[in-house]
mmCIF file of C-alpha atoms in Angstrom:
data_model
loop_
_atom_site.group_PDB
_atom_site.id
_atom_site.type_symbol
_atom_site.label_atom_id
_atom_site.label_comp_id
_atom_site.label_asym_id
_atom_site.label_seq_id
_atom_site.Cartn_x
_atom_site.Cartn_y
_atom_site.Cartn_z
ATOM 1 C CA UNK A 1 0.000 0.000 0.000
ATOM 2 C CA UNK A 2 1.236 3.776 -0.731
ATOM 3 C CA UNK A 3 1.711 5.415 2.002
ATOM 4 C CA UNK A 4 0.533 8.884 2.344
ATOM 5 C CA UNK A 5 1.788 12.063 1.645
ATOM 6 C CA UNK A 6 3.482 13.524 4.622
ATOM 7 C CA UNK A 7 1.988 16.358 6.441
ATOM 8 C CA UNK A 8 2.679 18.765 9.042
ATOM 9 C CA UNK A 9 0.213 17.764 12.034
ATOM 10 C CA UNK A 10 2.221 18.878 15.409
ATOM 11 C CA UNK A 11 2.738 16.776 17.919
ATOM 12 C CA UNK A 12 3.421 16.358 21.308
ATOM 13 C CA UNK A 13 4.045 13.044 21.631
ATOM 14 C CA UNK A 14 5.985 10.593 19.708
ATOM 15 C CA UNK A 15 5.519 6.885 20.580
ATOM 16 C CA UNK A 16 7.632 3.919 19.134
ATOM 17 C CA UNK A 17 5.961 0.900 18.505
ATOM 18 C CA UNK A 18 6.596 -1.011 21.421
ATOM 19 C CA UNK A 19 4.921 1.720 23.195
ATOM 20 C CA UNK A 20 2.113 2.528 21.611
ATOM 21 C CA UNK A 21 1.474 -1.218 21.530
ATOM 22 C CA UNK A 22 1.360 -1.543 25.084
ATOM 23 C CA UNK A 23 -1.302 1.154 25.463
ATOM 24 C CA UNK A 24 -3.519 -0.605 22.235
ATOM 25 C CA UNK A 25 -3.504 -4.102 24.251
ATOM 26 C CA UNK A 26 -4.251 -2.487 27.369
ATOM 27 C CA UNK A 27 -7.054 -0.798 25.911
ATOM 28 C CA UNK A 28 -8.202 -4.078 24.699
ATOM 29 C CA UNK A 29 -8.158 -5.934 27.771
ATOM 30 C CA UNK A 30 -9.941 -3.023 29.431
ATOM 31 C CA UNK A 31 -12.994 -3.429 26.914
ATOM 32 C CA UNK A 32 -13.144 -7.116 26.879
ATOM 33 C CA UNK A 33 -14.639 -7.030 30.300
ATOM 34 C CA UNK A 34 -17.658 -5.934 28.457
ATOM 35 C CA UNK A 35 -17.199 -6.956 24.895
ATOM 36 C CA UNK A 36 -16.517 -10.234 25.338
ATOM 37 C CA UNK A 37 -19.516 -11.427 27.663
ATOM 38 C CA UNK A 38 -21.536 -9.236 24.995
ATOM 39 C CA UNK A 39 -20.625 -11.366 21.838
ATOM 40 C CA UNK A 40 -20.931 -14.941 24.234
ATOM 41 C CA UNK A 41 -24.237 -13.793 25.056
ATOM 42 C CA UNK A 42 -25.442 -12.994 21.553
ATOM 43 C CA UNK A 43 -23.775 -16.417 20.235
ATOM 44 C CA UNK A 44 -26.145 -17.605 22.725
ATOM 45 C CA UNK A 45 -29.241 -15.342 21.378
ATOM 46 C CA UNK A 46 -29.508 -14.476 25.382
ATOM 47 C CA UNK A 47 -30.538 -10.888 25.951
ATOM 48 C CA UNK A 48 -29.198 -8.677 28.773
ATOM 49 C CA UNK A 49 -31.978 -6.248 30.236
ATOM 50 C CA UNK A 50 -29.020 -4.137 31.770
ATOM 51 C CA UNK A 51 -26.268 -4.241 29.731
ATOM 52 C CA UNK A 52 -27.396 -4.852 26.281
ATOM 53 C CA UNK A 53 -28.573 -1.239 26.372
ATOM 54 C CA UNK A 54 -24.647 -0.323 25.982
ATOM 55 C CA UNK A 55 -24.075 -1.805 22.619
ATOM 56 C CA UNK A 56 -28.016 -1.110 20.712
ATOM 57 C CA UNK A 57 -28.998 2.161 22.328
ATOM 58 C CA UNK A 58 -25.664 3.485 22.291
ATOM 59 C CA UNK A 59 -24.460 2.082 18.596
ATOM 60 C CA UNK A 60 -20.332 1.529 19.064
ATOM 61 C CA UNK A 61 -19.899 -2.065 18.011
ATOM 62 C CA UNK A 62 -17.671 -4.313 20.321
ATOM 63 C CA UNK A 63 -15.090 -4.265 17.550
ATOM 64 C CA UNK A 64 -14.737 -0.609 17.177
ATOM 65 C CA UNK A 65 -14.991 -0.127 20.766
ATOM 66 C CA UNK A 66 -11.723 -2.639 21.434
ATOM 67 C CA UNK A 67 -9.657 -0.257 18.224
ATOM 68 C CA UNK A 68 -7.365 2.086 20.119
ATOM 69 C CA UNK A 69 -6.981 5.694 19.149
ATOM 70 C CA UNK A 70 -4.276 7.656 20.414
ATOM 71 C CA UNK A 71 -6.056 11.529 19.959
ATOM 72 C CA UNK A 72 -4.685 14.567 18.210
ATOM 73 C CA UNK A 73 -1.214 15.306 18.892
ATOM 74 C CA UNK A 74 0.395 12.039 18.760
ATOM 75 C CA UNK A 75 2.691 10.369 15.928
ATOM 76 C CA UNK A 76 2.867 6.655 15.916
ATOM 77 C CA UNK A 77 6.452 5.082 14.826
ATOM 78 C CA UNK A 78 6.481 1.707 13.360
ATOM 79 C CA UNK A 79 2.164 2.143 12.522
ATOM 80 C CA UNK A 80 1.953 0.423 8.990
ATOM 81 C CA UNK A 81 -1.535 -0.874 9.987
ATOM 82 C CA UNK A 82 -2.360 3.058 11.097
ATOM 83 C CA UNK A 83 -2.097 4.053 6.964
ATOM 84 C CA UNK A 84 -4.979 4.316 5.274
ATOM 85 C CA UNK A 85 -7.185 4.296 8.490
ATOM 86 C CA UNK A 86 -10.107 6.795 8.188
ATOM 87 C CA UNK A 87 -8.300 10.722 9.947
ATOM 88 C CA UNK A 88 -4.740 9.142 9.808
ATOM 89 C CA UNK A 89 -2.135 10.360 7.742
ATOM 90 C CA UNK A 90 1.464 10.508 7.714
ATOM 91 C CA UNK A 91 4.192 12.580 9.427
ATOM 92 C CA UNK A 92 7.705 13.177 9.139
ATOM 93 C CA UNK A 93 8.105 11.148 11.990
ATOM 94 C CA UNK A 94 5.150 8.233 11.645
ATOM 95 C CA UNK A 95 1.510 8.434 11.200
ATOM 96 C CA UNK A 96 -0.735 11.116 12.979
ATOM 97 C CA UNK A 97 -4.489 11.727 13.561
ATOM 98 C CA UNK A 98 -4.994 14.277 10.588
ATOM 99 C CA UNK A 99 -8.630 16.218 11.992
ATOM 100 C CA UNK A 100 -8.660 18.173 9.071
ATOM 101 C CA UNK A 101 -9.040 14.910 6.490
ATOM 102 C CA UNK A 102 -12.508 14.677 8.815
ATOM 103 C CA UNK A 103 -14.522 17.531 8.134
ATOM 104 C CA UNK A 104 -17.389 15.971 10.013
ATOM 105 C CA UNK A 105 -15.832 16.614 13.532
ATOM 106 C CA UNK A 106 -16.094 20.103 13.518
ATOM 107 C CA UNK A 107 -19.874 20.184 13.462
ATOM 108 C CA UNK A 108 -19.427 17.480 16.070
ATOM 109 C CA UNK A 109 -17.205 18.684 17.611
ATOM 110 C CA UNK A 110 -18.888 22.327 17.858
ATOM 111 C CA UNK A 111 -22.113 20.856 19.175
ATOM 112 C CA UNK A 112 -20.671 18.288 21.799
ATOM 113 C CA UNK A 113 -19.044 21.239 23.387
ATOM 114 C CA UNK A 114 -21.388 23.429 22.859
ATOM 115 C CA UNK A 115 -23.865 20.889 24.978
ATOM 116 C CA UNK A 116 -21.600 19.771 27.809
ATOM 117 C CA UNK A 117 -20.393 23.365 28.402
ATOM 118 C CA UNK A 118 -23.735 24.364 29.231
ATOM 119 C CA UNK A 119 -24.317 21.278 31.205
ATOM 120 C CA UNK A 120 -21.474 21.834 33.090
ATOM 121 C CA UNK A 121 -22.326 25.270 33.918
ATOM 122 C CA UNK A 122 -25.178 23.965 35.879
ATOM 123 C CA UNK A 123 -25.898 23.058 39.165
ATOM 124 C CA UNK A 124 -27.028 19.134 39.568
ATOM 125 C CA UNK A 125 -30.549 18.570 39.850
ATOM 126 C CA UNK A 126 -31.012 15.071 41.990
ATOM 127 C CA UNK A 127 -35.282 15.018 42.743
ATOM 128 C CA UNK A 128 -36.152 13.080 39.530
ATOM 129 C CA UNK A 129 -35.478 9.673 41.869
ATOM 130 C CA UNK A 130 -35.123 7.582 38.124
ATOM 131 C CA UNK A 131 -38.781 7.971 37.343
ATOM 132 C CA UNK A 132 -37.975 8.355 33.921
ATOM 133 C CA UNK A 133 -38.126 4.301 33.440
ATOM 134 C CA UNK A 134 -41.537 4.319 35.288
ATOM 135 C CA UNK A 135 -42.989 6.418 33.120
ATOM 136 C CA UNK A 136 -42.070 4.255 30.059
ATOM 137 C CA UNK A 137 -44.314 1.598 30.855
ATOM 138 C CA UNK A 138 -46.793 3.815 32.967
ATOM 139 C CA UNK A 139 -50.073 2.642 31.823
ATOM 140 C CA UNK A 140 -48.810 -0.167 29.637
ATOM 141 C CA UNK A 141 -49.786 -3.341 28.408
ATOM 142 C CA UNK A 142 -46.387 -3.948 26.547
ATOM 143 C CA UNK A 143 -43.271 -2.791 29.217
ATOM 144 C CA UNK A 144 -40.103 -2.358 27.035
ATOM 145 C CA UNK A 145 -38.261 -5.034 28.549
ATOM 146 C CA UNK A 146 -41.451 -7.806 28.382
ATOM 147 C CA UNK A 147 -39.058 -10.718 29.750
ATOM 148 C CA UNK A 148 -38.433 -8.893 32.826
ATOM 149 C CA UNK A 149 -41.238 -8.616 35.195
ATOM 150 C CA UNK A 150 -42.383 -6.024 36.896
ATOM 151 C CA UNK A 151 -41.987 -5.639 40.618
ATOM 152 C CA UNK A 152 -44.998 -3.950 41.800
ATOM 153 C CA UNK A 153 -47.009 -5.339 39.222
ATOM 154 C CA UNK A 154 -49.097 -3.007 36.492
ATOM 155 C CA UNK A 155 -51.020 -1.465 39.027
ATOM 156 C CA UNK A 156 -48.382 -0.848 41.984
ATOM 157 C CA UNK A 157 -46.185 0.586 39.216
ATOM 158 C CA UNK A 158 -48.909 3.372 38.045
ATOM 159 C CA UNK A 159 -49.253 3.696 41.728
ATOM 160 C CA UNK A 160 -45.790 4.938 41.951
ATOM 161 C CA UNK A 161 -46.033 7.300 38.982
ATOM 162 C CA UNK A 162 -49.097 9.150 40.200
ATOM 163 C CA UNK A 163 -48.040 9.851 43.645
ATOM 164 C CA UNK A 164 -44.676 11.375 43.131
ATOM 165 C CA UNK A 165 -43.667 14.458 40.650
ATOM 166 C CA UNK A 166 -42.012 13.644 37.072
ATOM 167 C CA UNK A 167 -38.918 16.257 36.687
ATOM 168 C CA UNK A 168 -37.307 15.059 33.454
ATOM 169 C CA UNK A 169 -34.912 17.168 31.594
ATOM 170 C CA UNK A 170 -33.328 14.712 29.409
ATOM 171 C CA UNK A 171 -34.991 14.396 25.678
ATOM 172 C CA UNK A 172 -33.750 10.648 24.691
ATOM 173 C CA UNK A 173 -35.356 9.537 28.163
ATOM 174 C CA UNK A 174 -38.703 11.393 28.012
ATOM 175 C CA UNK A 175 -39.368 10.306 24.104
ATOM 176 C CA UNK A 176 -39.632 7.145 25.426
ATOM 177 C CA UNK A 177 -42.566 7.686 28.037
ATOM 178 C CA UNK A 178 -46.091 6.503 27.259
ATOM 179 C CA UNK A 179 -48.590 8.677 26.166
ATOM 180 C CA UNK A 180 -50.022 9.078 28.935
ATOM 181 C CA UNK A 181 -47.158 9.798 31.094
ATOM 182 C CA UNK A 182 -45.714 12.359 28.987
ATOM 183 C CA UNK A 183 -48.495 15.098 30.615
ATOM 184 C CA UNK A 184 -47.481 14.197 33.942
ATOM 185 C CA UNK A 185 -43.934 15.394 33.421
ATOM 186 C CA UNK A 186 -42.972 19.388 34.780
ATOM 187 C CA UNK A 187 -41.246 19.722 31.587
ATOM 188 C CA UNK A 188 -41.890 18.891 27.856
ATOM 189 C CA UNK A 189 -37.803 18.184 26.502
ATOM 190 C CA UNK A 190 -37.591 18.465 22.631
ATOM 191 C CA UNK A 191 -34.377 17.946 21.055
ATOM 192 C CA UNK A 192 -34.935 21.860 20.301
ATOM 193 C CA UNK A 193 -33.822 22.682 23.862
ATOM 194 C CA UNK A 194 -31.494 19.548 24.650
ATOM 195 C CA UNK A 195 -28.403 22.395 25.382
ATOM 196 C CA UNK A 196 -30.553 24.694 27.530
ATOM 197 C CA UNK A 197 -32.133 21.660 29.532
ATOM 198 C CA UNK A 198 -29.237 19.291 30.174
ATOM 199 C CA UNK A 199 -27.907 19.240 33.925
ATOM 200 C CA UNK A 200 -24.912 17.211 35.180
ATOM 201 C CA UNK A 201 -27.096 15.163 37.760
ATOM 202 C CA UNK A 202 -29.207 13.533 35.056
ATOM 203 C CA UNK A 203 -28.372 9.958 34.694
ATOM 204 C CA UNK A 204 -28.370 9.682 31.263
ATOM 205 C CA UNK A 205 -26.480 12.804 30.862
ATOM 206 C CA UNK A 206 -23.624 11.327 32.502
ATOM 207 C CA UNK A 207 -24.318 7.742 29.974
ATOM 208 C CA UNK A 208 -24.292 9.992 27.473
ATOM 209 C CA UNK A 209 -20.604 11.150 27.842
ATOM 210 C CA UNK A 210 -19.946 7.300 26.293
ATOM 211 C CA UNK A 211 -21.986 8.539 23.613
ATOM 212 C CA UNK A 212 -20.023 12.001 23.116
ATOM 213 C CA UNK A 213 -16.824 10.387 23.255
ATOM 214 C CA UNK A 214 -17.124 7.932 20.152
ATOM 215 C CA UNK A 215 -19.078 10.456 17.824
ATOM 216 C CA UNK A 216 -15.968 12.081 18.507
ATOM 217 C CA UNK A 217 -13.886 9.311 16.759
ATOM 218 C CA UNK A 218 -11.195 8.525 15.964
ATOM 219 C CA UNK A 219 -9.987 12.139 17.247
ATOM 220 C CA UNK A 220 -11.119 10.698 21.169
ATOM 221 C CA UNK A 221 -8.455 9.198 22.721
ATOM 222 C CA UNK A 222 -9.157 5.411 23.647
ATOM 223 C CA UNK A 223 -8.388 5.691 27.326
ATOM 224 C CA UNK A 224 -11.194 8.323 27.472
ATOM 225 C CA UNK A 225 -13.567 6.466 25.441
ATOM 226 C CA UNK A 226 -12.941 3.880 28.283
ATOM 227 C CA UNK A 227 -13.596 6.173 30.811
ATOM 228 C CA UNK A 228 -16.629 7.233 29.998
ATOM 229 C CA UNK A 229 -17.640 3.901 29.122
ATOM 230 C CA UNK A 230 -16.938 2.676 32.550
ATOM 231 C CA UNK A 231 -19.090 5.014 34.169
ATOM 232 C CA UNK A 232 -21.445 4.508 32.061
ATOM 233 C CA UNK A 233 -21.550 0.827 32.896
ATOM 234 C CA UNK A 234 -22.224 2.022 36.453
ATOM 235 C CA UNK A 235 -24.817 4.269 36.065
ATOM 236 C CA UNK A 236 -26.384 1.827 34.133
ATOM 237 C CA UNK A 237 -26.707 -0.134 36.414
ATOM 238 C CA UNK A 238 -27.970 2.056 39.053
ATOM 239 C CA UNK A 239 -30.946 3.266 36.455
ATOM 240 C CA UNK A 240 -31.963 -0.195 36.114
ATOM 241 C CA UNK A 241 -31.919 -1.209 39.882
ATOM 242 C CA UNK A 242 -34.020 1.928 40.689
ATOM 243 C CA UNK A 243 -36.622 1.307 37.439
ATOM 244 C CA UNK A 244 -39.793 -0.377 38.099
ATOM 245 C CA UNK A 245 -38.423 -3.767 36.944
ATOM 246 C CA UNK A 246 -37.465 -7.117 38.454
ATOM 247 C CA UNK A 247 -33.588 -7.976 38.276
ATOM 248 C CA UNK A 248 -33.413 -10.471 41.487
ATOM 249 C CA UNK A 249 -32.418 -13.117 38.515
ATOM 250 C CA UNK A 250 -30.093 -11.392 36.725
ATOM 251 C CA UNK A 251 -28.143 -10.334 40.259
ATOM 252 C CA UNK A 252 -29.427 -6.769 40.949
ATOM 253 C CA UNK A 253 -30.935 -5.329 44.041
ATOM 254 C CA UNK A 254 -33.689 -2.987 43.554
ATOM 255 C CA UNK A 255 -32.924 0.596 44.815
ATOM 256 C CA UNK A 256 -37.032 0.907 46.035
ATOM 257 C CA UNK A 257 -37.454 4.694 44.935
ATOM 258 C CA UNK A 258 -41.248 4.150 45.878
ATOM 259 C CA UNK A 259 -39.470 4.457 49.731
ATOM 260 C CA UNK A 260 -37.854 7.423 51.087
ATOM 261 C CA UNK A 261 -35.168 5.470 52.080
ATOM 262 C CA UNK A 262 -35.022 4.355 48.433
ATOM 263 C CA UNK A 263 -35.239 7.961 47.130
ATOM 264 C CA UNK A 264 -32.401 9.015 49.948
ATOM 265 C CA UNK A 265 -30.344 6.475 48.204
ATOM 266 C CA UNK A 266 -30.955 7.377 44.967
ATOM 267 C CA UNK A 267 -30.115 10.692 45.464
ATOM 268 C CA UNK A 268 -26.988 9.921 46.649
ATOM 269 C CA UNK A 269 -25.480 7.787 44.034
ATOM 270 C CA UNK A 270 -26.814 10.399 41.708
ATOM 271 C CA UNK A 271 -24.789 12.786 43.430
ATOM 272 C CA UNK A 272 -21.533 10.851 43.324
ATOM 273 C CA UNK A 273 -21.974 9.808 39.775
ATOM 274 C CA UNK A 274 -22.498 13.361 38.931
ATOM 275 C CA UNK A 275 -19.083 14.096 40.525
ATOM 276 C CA UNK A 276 -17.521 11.398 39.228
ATOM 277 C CA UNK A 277 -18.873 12.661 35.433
ATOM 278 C CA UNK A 278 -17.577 16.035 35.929
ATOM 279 C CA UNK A 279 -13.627 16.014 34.914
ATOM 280 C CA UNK A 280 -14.865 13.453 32.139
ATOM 281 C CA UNK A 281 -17.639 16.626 30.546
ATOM 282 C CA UNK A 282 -14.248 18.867 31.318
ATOM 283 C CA UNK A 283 -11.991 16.482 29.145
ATOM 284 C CA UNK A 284 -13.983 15.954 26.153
ATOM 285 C CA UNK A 285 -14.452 19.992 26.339
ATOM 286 C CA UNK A 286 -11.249 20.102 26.194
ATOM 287 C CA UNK A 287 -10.904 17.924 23.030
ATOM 288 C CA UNK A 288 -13.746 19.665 21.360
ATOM 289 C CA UNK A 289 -11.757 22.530 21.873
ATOM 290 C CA UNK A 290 -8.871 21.411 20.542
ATOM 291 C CA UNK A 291 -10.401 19.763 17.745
ATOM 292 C CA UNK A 292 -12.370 23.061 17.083
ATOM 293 C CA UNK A 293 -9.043 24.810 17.088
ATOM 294 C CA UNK A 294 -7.216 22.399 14.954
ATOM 295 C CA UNK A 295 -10.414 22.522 12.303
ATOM 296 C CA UNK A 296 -10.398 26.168 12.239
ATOM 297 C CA UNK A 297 -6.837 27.034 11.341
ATOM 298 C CA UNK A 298 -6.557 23.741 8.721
#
């Protein structure tokens, strides 16, 4: 294959092969944790109530997800398997992430920052208690996840919805809720007014970072990609635990937001996750930025 025409991409980083190899496998074996169970499970045609969501909501395939990307501002020595990748080109000293060759990030990249700016600028909201997956099978005959049942029953679940306020903010939560539940929430999201809405304590704000990182691709670097994955994985799990659904057989204790000792708790892993999500927003600002930067003076 020809390699391609050098270019003039700084750098501030230069990794030899060995190197840069190390951090690619270690990305691997990070992933697998997930990845791995993911494709034994679909071999298997077995679906995953909590964890599934990662890899069909949220659309990065295991493959992709196990690729490593070093970010702008790195050459790779000794990367023969780097040319002809998709934003790659090469340097004087190896092969570089080339954002310009992408013209696609900057509108990404202008939005994603755009959005988590503002979210950051907020204070956390933590009174919504994970309603959000109540709602979605308020009123019901067909819950999302049919296989699972629900613990209060049909009844005891509408129950919960009509004695305790809906606050959703988040747009790709509430366009999910039933028709009927949609009128009991305080606000009506659109993706119109997804920047002016989103707040740091919303669960699926703080998922959503996963999403932000790899539409940011390959220009993310793969250790972040990881990060936000992780916490993801975690807050995942904690909106699934507090929904109205039964996960005794799949290992999960319910967190019983129809309690005030459930809400209490609630609340507080909300609170935690939103600090844990905060210097993940502030890093992929930062790469927006830079990427916004880089795009504008190509």
């Amino acid at each position: 294959m020809t390699a391609p025409p050098e270019t003039s991409t700084p750098a501030s980083e230069v990794l030899d092969g060995p190197r840069w190899r190390e951090r690619a496998a270690a990305h691997r074996d990070r992933v697998a944790r997930w990845t791995v169970p993911h494709r034994e499970r679909r071999r298997r045609g077995e679906a995953h109530p909590v964890l599934d969501f990662l890899f069909t909501y949220y659309s990065l395939r295991p493959a992709q997800l196990e690729r490593w990307d070093p970010g702008p501002g790195v050459v790779l020595r000794d990367a023969g398997e780097y040319v002809g990748r998709p934003g790659y080109t090469g340097t004087a000293d190896g092969v570089a992430l080339d954002p310009a060759s992408l013209p696609r990030l900057a509108g990404t990249a202008g939005f994603v920052g755009g959005l988590l700016s503002a979210t950051l600028s907020r204070p956390a909201r933590f009174g919504c208690f994970g309603l959000h997956e109540w709602a979605m099978v308020y009123r019901s005959g067909a819950p999302r996840h049919g296989a699972v049942p629900l613990r209060l029953g049909p009844a005891g679940t509408d129950a919960v919805v009509e004695s305790l306020p809906v606050h959703c903010t988040h747009y790709d939560a509430f366009r999910f809720f039933t028709d009927d539940a949609r009128p009991r929430n305080a606000l009506t999201p659109t993706r119109e007014s997804q920047v002016e809405l989103e707040q740091p304590g919303c669960l699926h704000a703080t998922m959503d970072l996963y999403k932000w990182a790899y539409k940011l691709a390959p220009a993310c670097p793969s250790e972040l990609l990881a990060d936000c994955l992780e916490l993801a994985v975690d807050v995942r799990e904690l909106d699934m635990r507090a929904s109205p659904y039964d996960l005794a057989a799949h290992g999960y204790a319910p967190v019983r937001i129809e309690t005030p000792a459930g809400r209490a708790e609630y609340a507080r892993a909300q609170a935690c996750f939103a600090e844990r999500a905060a210097p993940l927003r502030a890093r992929l600002i930062t790469l927006c930025e830079t990427l916004t930067h880089s795009l504008g003076h190509a």
